[in-house]
PDB file of C-alpha atoms in Angstrom:
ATOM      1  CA  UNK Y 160     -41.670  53.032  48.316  1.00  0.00           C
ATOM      2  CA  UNK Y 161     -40.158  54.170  45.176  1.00  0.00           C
ATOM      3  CA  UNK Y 162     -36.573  55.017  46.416  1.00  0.00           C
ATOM      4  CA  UNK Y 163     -36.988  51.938  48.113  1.00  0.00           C
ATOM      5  CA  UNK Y 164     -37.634  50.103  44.547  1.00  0.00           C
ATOM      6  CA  UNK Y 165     -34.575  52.316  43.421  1.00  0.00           C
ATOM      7  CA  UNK Y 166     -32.329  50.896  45.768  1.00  0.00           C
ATOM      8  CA  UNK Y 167     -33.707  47.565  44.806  1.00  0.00           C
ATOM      9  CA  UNK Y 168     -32.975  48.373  41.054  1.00  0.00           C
ATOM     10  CA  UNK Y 169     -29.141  49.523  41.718  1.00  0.00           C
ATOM     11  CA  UNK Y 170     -28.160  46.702  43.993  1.00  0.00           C
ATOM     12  CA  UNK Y 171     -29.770  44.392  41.257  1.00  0.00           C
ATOM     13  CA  UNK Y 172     -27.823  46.024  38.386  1.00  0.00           C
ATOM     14  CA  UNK Y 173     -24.730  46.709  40.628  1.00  0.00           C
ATOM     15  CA  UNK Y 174     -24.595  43.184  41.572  1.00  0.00           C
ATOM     16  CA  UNK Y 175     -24.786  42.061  37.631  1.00  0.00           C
ATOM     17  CA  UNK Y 176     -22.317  44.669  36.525  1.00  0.00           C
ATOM     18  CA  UNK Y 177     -19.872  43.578  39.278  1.00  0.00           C
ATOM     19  CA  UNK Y 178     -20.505  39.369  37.990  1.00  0.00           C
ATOM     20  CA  UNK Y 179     -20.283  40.219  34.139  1.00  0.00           C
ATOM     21  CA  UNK Y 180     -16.356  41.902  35.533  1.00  0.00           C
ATOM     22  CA  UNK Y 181     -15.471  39.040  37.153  1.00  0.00           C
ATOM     23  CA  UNK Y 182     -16.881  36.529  33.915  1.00  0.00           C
ATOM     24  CA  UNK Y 183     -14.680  38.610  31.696  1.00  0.00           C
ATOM     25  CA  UNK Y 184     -11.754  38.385  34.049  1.00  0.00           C
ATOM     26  CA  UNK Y 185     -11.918  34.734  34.590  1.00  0.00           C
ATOM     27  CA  UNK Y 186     -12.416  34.208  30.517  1.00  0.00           C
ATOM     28  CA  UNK Y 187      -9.461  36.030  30.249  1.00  0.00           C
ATOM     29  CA  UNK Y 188      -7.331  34.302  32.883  1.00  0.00           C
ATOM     30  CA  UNK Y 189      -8.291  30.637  31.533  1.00  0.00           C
ATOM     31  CA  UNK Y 190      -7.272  32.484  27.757  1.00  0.00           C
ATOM     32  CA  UNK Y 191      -3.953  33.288  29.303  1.00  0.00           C
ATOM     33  CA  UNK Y 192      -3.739  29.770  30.794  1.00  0.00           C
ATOM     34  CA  UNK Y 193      -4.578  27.684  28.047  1.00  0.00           C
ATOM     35  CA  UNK Y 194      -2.947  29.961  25.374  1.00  0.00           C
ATOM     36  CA  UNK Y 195       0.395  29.317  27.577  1.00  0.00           C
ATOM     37  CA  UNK Y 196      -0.535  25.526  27.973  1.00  0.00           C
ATOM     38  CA  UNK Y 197      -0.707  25.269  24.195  1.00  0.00           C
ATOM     39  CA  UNK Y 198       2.558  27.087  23.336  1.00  0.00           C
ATOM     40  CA  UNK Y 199       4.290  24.717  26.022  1.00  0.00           C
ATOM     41  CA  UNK Y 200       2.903  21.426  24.675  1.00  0.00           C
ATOM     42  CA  UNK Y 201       4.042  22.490  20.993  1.00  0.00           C
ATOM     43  CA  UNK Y 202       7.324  22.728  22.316  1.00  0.00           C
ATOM     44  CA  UNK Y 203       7.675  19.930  23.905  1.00  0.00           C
ATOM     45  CA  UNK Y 204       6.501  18.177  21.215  1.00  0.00           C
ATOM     46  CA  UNK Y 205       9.188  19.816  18.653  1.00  0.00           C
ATOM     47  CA  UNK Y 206      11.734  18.542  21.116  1.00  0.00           C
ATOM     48  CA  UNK Y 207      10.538  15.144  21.710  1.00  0.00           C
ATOM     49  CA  UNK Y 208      10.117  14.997  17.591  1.00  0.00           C
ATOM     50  CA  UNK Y 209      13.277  16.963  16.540  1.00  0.00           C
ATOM     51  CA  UNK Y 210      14.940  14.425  19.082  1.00  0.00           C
ATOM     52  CA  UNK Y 211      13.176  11.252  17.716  1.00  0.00           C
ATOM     53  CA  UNK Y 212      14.736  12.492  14.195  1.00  0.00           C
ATOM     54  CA  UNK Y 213      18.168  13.071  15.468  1.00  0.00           C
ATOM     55  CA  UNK Y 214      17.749   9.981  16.838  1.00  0.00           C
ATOM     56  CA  UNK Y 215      16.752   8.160  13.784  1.00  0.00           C
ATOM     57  CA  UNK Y 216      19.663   9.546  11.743  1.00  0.00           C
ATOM     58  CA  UNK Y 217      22.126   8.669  14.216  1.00  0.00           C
ATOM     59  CA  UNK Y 218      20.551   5.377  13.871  1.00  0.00           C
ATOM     60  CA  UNK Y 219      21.262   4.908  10.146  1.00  0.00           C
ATOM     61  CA  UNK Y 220      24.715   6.289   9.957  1.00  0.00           C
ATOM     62  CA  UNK Y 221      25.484   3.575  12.873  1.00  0.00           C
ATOM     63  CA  UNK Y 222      23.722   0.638  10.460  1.00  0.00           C
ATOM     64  CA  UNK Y 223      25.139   2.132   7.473  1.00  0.00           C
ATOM     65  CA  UNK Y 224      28.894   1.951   8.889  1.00  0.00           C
ATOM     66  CA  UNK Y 225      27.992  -1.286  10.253  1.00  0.00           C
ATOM     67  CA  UNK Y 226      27.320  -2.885   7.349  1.00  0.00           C
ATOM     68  CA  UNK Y 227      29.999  -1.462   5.236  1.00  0.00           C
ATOM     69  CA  UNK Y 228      32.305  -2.763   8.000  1.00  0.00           C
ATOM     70  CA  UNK Y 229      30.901  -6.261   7.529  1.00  0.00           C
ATOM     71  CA  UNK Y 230      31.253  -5.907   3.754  1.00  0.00           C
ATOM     72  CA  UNK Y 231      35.013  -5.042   4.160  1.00  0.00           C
ATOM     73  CA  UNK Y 232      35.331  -7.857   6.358  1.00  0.00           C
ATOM     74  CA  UNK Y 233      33.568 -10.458   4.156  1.00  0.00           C
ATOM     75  CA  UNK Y 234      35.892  -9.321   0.971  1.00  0.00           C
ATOM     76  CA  UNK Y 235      39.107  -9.213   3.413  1.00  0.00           C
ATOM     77  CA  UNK Y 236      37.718 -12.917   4.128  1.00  0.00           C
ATOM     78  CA  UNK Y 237      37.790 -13.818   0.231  1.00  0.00           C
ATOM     79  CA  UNK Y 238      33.994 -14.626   0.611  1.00  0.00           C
ATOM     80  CA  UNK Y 239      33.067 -11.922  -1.550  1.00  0.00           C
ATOM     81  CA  UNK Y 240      34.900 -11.428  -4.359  1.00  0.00           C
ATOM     82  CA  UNK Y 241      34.364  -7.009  -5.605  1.00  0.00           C
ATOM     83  CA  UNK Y 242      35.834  -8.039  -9.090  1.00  0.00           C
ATOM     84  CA  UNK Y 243      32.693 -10.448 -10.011  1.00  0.00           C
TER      85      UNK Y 243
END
């Protein structure tokens, strides 16, 4: 009976050992995963925002030219007079 319990005991503890392995595996795995995840989103999103700013100053430059086009035209057109 006791090497019986023994047996018992050792399957018991084998069979814990072996499912605290695979717990600390699949921890680590998801880690990897999300840590990965993470590092992808943040540069998407520096692309997507360093884009939006690019964006943005092109923007201004092209509203900026604009309207000192439309200025030059308005003073070529006499109705704005610079020397006033």
């Amino acid at each position: 009976m006791e090497s019986c319990a023994k047996i018992v005991a050792m399957a018991i503890i084998t069979v814990v050992l072996i499912l605290n392995i695979l717990s600390v595996l699949i921890i680590n795995r998801s880690i990897i995963i999300l840590n990965t995840q993470i590092e992808n989103t943040l540069t998407a999103s520096v692309h997507r925002y360093g884009n939006q700013t690019e964006t943005s100053i092109k923007s201004l430059f092209i509203s900026t030219i604009g309207t000192q086009r439309t200025l030059n035209n308005l003073i070529l057109e006499g109705a704005i007079n610079p020397k006033k």
